[in-house]
Amino acid sequence: MKIIFATNNSHKLQEVNQILGPAFELATPRDCGITEDIPEEQPTLEGNALQKARYIHERTGMDCFADDTGLEVAALGGAPGVHSARYATDGHDPEANMSLLLENLAGAADRSARFRTVIALILKGKEYLFEGEVRGHIAELRSGSEGFGYDPVFVPEGYDTTFAQMSAAEKNGISHRGRAVAKLADFLKACTE
Ligand code: IMP
C-alpha cells in the first residue's frame, strides 16, 4: 500500500518507515511534486496535523498522513505547545528554545511536562486522528547529545536520564511519536488485512 507522509524530514520518515514495515510504501510530498512548505497555521496540534494532511490530499487525491508535536509544560499553562518549534525565535533554534524554557521555569516547584504528538490520517477520503504522549519533567540543566529539539532537557517518567542520553531505539520505544505511530500502524494493518 502506498501512502504519503506529509514531511520532508528524512529522520522522521525513516523512523516511521521502520515501525510501519514493508507492507507500506511511504512517499514524501517532494516525491509527488509538492516542494513548497506545507502550511501549519492552526492553534492546536490536531488542527495543524489535519491542515497538513488535507493540503496533501487536496493536491494528490492519495491516502496520506501528517503529524504535529508539542512540548506542554504544566507550570507554563501548556506552553510552548503548538509553538514548540518557534518558542524563542522565528528560526527553529533549539538552543534558544531550551534557554528560554529553562529561564521561564527558574525557581518553579512543578517542572512536569509532556510531549504530545497528533497524527491525522486521510484514508479513502475519511479523516482519522491518533495521539501519543509521554509524561516527564524538565531538568534544571541540559544533558546528552542524542536526538533533537528539547531532548537534552526532557526526562521521561520512570527514568533519570534525558531523551538526549538515550539511544534512538530506546527513545522511540517510549516516545510520544513512537506511540502515535504505533496506533497508526495498528489501524492501517487492520484496514489492509
Ligand atoms: P514537529 O511537529 O514534529 O515538527 O515538532 C515541533 C517541535 O517540537 C520541534 O521543532 C521540536 O522543537 C519539538 N519536538 C518534537 N518532537 C520532539 C522530540 O522528540 N524531542 C524533542 N523535541 C521535539
mmCIF file of C-alpha atoms and ligand atoms in Angstrom:
data_model
loop_
_atom_site.group_PDB
_atom_site.id
_atom_site.type_symbol
_atom_site.label_atom_id
_atom_site.label_comp_id
_atom_site.label_asym_id
_atom_site.label_seq_id
_atom_site.Cartn_x
_atom_site.Cartn_y
_atom_site.Cartn_z
ATOM 1 C CA MET A 1 0.000 0.000 0.000
ATOM 2 C CA LYS A 2 1.369 3.404 -0.998
ATOM 3 C CA ILE A 3 0.765 6.315 1.364
ATOM 4 C CA ILE A 4 2.178 9.846 1.586
ATOM 5 C CA PHE A 5 3.728 11.049 4.838
ATOM 6 C CA ALA A 6 3.477 14.852 4.820
ATOM 7 C CA THR A 7 7.023 15.518 5.969
ATOM 8 C CA ASN A 8 10.308 16.392 4.338
ATOM 9 C CA ASN A 9 12.205 15.390 7.485
ATOM 10 C CA SER A 10 14.194 12.296 6.460
ATOM 11 C CA HIS A 11 14.829 11.314 10.107
ATOM 12 C CA LYS A 12 11.081 11.129 10.813
ATOM 13 C CA LEU A 13 10.448 9.300 7.546
ATOM 14 C CA GLN A 14 12.978 6.610 8.423
ATOM 15 C CA GLU A 15 11.599 6.225 11.958
ATOM 16 C CA VAL A 16 8.004 5.819 10.728
ATOM 17 C CA ASN A 17 9.080 3.522 7.894
ATOM 18 C CA GLN A 18 10.667 1.158 10.422
ATOM 19 C CA ILE A 19 7.521 0.989 12.546
ATOM 20 C CA LEU A 20 5.133 0.511 9.592
ATOM 21 C CA GLY A 21 7.228 -2.218 7.935
ATOM 22 C CA PRO A 22 7.493 -3.341 4.312
ATOM 23 C CA ALA A 23 3.733 -3.683 3.660
ATOM 24 C CA PHE A 24 3.607 0.115 3.327
ATOM 25 C CA GLU A 25 5.468 2.197 0.771
ATOM 26 C CA LEU A 26 5.934 5.704 2.141
ATOM 27 C CA ALA A 27 6.169 8.630 -0.278
ATOM 28 C CA THR A 28 7.060 12.226 0.589
ATOM 29 C CA PRO A 29 5.370 15.415 -0.685
ATOM 30 C CA ARG A 30 8.512 16.018 -2.768
ATOM 31 C CA ASP A 31 8.088 12.591 -4.439
ATOM 32 C CA CYS A 32 4.667 13.894 -5.565
ATOM 33 C CA GLY A 33 5.955 17.240 -6.870
ATOM 34 C CA ILE A 34 4.986 19.284 -3.781
ATOM 35 C CA THR A 35 8.110 21.264 -2.932
ATOM 36 C CA GLU A 36 6.707 24.288 -1.086
ATOM 37 C CA ASP A 37 6.400 24.463 2.729
ATOM 38 C CA ILE A 38 3.141 22.857 3.835
ATOM 39 C CA PRO A 39 1.119 25.402 5.832
ATOM 40 C CA GLU A 40 0.574 24.792 9.574
ATOM 41 C CA GLU A 41 -1.224 27.853 10.915
ATOM 42 C CA GLN A 42 -3.733 26.385 13.366
ATOM 43 C CA PRO A 43 -3.844 26.992 17.146
ATOM 44 C CA THR A 44 -3.830 23.264 18.041
ATOM 45 C CA LEU A 45 -1.756 20.173 17.217
ATOM 46 C CA GLU A 46 -4.912 18.478 15.888
ATOM 47 C CA GLY A 47 -5.666 21.476 13.641
ATOM 48 C CA ASN A 48 -2.147 21.574 12.223
ATOM 49 C CA ALA A 49 -1.956 17.822 11.582
ATOM 50 C CA LEU A 50 -5.310 17.964 9.762
ATOM 51 C CA GLN A 51 -4.344 21.082 7.802
ATOM 52 C CA LYS A 52 -1.166 19.395 6.525
ATOM 53 C CA ALA A 53 -2.908 16.110 5.638
ATOM 54 C CA ARG A 54 -5.736 17.952 3.826
ATOM 55 C CA TYR A 55 -3.215 20.070 1.896
ATOM 56 C CA ILE A 56 -1.579 16.925 0.511
ATOM 57 C CA HIS A 57 -4.854 15.091 -0.088
ATOM 58 C CA GLU A 58 -6.404 18.011 -1.997
ATOM 59 C CA ARG A 59 -3.394 18.134 -4.333
ATOM 60 C CA THR A 60 -2.776 14.419 -4.886
ATOM 61 C CA GLY A 61 -6.023 12.592 -4.063
ATOM 62 C CA MET A 62 -3.830 9.960 -2.379
ATOM 63 C CA ASP A 63 -4.051 8.388 1.076
ATOM 64 C CA CYS A 64 -1.806 10.408 3.383
ATOM 65 C CA PHE A 65 -0.974 11.337 6.955
ATOM 66 C CA ALA A 66 0.703 14.220 8.788
ATOM 67 C CA ASP A 67 1.941 14.717 12.345
ATOM 68 C CA ASP A 68 2.355 17.632 14.709
ATOM 69 C CA THR A 69 4.121 17.601 18.084
ATOM 70 C CA GLY A 70 4.327 19.959 21.024
ATOM 71 C CA LEU A 71 6.001 20.086 24.432
ATOM 72 C CA GLU A 72 3.409 21.064 27.055
ATOM 73 C CA VAL A 73 4.729 22.359 30.384
ATOM 74 C CA ALA A 74 2.215 22.490 33.264
ATOM 75 C CA ALA A 75 3.730 25.489 35.094
ATOM 76 C CA LEU A 76 3.629 27.465 31.825
ATOM 77 C CA GLY A 77 -0.032 26.750 31.148
ATOM 78 C CA GLY A 78 0.783 24.213 28.421
ATOM 79 C CA ALA A 79 3.370 26.394 26.621
ATOM 80 C CA PRO A 80 5.286 26.135 24.363
ATOM 81 C CA GLY A 81 2.735 23.621 22.979
ATOM 82 C CA VAL A 82 1.869 24.219 19.362
ATOM 83 C CA HIS A 83 4.605 26.911 19.247
ATOM 84 C CA SER A 84 7.395 24.499 20.326
ATOM 85 C CA ALA A 85 9.478 24.865 17.154
ATOM 86 C CA ARG A 86 9.475 28.671 17.282
ATOM 87 C CA TYR A 87 9.264 29.283 21.037
ATOM 88 C CA ALA A 88 12.239 31.648 21.343
ATOM 89 C CA THR A 89 12.745 32.864 17.781
ATOM 90 C CA ASP A 90 11.214 32.513 14.341
ATOM 91 C CA GLY A 91 14.162 30.431 13.219
ATOM 92 C CA HIS A 92 13.753 26.883 14.650
ATOM 93 C CA ASP A 93 16.632 27.396 17.101
ATOM 94 C CA PRO A 94 16.646 24.521 19.632
ATOM 95 C CA GLU A 95 19.384 26.053 21.812
ATOM 96 C CA ALA A 96 17.477 29.333 22.142
ATOM 97 C CA ASN A 97 14.227 27.417 22.775
ATOM 98 C CA MET A 98 15.797 25.412 25.624
ATOM 99 C CA SER A 99 17.407 28.519 27.146
ATOM 100 C CA LEU A 100 14.071 30.344 27.188
ATOM 101 C CA LEU A 101 12.305 27.310 28.640
ATOM 102 C CA LEU A 102 14.865 26.952 31.481
ATOM 103 C CA GLU A 103 14.676 30.705 32.131
ATOM 104 C CA ASN A 104 10.868 30.658 32.288
ATOM 105 C CA LEU A 105 10.969 27.691 34.687
ATOM 106 C CA ALA A 106 13.656 29.136 37.007
ATOM 107 C CA GLY A 107 12.549 28.531 40.600
ATOM 108 C CA ALA A 108 9.409 26.614 39.584
ATOM 109 C CA ALA A 109 8.496 23.816 42.018
ATOM 110 C CA ASP A 110 6.401 21.996 39.401
ATOM 111 C CA ARG A 111 8.539 21.079 36.377
ATOM 112 C CA SER A 112 6.169 18.459 34.985
ATOM 113 C CA ALA A 113 5.723 18.339 31.210
ATOM 114 C CA ARG A 114 4.638 16.077 28.419
ATOM 115 C CA PHE A 115 5.324 15.657 24.725
ATOM 116 C CA ARG A 116 2.195 15.090 22.678
ATOM 117 C CA THR A 117 2.028 14.000 19.030
ATOM 118 C CA VAL A 118 -1.121 14.032 16.927
ATOM 119 C CA ILE A 119 -1.275 12.198 13.596
ATOM 120 C CA ALA A 120 -4.034 12.982 11.092
ATOM 121 C CA LEU A 121 -4.699 10.254 8.517
ATOM 122 C CA ILE A 122 -6.836 10.607 5.396
ATOM 123 C CA LEU A 123 -7.696 7.127 4.118
ATOM 124 C CA LYS A 124 -10.115 6.666 1.219
ATOM 125 C CA GLY A 125 -11.278 10.253 1.814
ATOM 126 C CA LYS A 126 -12.064 9.735 5.526
ATOM 127 C CA GLU A 127 -10.208 11.528 8.327
ATOM 128 C CA TYR A 128 -8.824 9.853 11.487
ATOM 129 C CA LEU A 129 -6.754 11.186 14.418
ATOM 130 C CA PHE A 130 -4.227 9.272 16.568
ATOM 131 C CA GLU A 131 -2.457 10.608 19.647
ATOM 132 C CA GLY A 132 0.638 9.601 21.589
ATOM 133 C CA GLU A 133 2.095 11.194 24.704
ATOM 134 C CA VAL A 134 4.989 10.751 27.086
ATOM 135 C CA ARG A 135 4.949 12.348 30.524
ATOM 136 C CA GLY A 136 8.043 13.555 32.340
ATOM 137 C CA HIS A 137 9.725 16.675 33.659
ATOM 138 C CA ILE A 138 12.077 19.429 32.578
ATOM 139 C CA ALA A 139 15.583 19.065 34.050
ATOM 140 C CA GLU A 140 17.422 22.046 35.548
ATOM 141 C CA LEU A 141 20.294 21.635 33.063
ATOM 142 C CA ARG A 142 20.895 20.147 29.610
ATOM 143 C CA SER A 143 22.338 16.594 29.443
ATOM 144 C CA GLY A 144 23.195 14.381 26.473
ATOM 145 C CA SER A 145 23.778 14.891 22.779
ATOM 146 C CA GLU A 146 21.453 12.411 21.034
ATOM 147 C CA GLY A 147 18.100 13.301 19.472
ATOM 148 C CA PHE A 148 16.969 16.818 18.676
ATOM 149 C CA GLY A 149 14.816 19.727 19.877
ATOM 150 C CA TYR A 150 14.164 19.720 23.630
ATOM 151 C CA ASP A 151 15.638 16.226 24.180
ATOM 152 C CA PRO A 152 18.563 17.438 26.380
ATOM 153 C CA VAL A 153 16.146 18.861 28.997
ATOM 154 C CA PHE A 154 13.302 16.308 28.928
ATOM 155 C CA VAL A 155 13.412 13.438 31.462
ATOM 156 C CA PRO A 156 10.670 10.853 30.802
ATOM 157 C CA GLU A 157 8.728 9.427 33.761
ATOM 158 C CA GLY A 158 10.445 6.388 35.319
ATOM 159 C CA TYR A 159 13.918 7.407 34.072
ATOM 160 C CA ASP A 160 16.687 9.565 35.472
ATOM 161 C CA THR A 161 18.229 10.409 32.107
ATOM 162 C CA THR A 162 17.084 12.817 29.415
ATOM 163 C CA PHE A 163 15.913 11.730 25.953
ATOM 164 C CA ALA A 164 19.256 13.066 24.674
ATOM 165 C CA GLN A 165 21.089 10.463 26.806
ATOM 166 C CA MET A 166 19.136 7.563 25.255
ATOM 167 C CA SER A 167 19.715 5.628 22.039
ATOM 168 C CA ALA A 168 17.226 6.288 19.242
ATOM 169 C CA ALA A 169 15.716 2.815 19.728
ATOM 170 C CA GLU A 170 15.227 3.360 23.479
ATOM 171 C CA LYS A 171 13.624 6.777 22.916
ATOM 172 C CA ASN A 172 11.368 5.560 20.081
ATOM 173 C CA GLY A 173 10.117 2.726 22.295
ATOM 174 C CA ILE A 174 8.577 5.148 24.799
ATOM 175 C CA SER A 175 8.227 8.418 22.900
ATOM 176 C CA HIS A 176 5.114 10.417 22.021
ATOM 177 C CA ARG A 177 5.776 9.964 18.285
ATOM 178 C CA GLY A 178 6.587 6.264 18.678
ATOM 179 C CA ARG A 179 3.276 5.706 20.495
ATOM 180 C CA ALA A 180 1.205 7.698 17.986
ATOM 181 C CA VAL A 181 2.843 5.926 15.035
ATOM 182 C CA ALA A 182 2.246 2.525 16.672
ATOM 183 C CA LYS A 183 -1.500 3.358 16.843
ATOM 184 C CA LEU A 184 -1.463 4.459 13.195
ATOM 185 C CA ALA A 185 0.364 1.254 12.221
ATOM 186 C CA ASP A 186 -2.141 -0.975 14.083
ATOM 187 C CA PHE A 187 -5.040 0.814 12.380
ATOM 188 C CA LEU A 188 -3.524 0.633 8.877
ATOM 189 C CA LYS A 189 -2.584 -3.027 9.305
ATOM 190 C CA ALA A 190 -6.136 -3.866 10.449
ATOM 191 C CA CYS A 191 -7.567 -1.979 7.438
ATOM 192 C CA THR A 192 -5.419 -3.897 4.951
ATOM 193 C CA GLU A 193 -5.828 -7.394 6.428
HETATM 194 P P1 IMP B 1 7.177 18.661 14.887
HETATM 195 O O1 IMP B 1 5.707 18.940 14.828
HETATM 196 O O2 IMP B 1 7.482 17.188 14.961
HETATM 197 O O3 IMP B 1 7.951 19.366 13.808
HETATM 198 O O4 IMP B 1 7.697 19.228 16.282
HETATM 199 C C1 IMP B 1 7.628 20.607 16.629
HETATM 200 C C2 IMP B 1 8.747 20.954 17.603
HETATM 201 O O5 IMP B 1 8.576 20.211 18.820
HETATM 202 C C3 IMP B 1 10.138 20.588 17.112
HETATM 203 O O6 IMP B 1 10.697 21.630 16.343
HETATM 204 C C4 IMP B 1 10.898 20.391 18.410
HETATM 205 O O7 IMP B 1 11.286 21.648 18.946
HETATM 206 C C5 IMP B 1 9.836 19.803 19.314
HETATM 207 N N1 IMP B 1 9.896 18.332 19.283
HETATM 208 C C6 IMP B 1 9.091 17.485 18.578
HETATM 209 N N2 IMP B 1 9.413 16.203 18.803
HETATM 210 C C7 IMP B 1 10.456 16.242 19.671
HETATM 211 C C8 IMP B 1 11.238 15.219 20.274
HETATM 212 O O8 IMP B 1 11.056 14.007 20.063
HETATM 213 N N3 IMP B 1 12.203 15.632 21.112
HETATM 214 C C9 IMP B 1 12.455 16.952 21.389
HETATM 215 N N4 IMP B 1 11.763 17.929 20.837
HETATM 216 C C10 IMP B 1 10.764 17.585 19.984
#
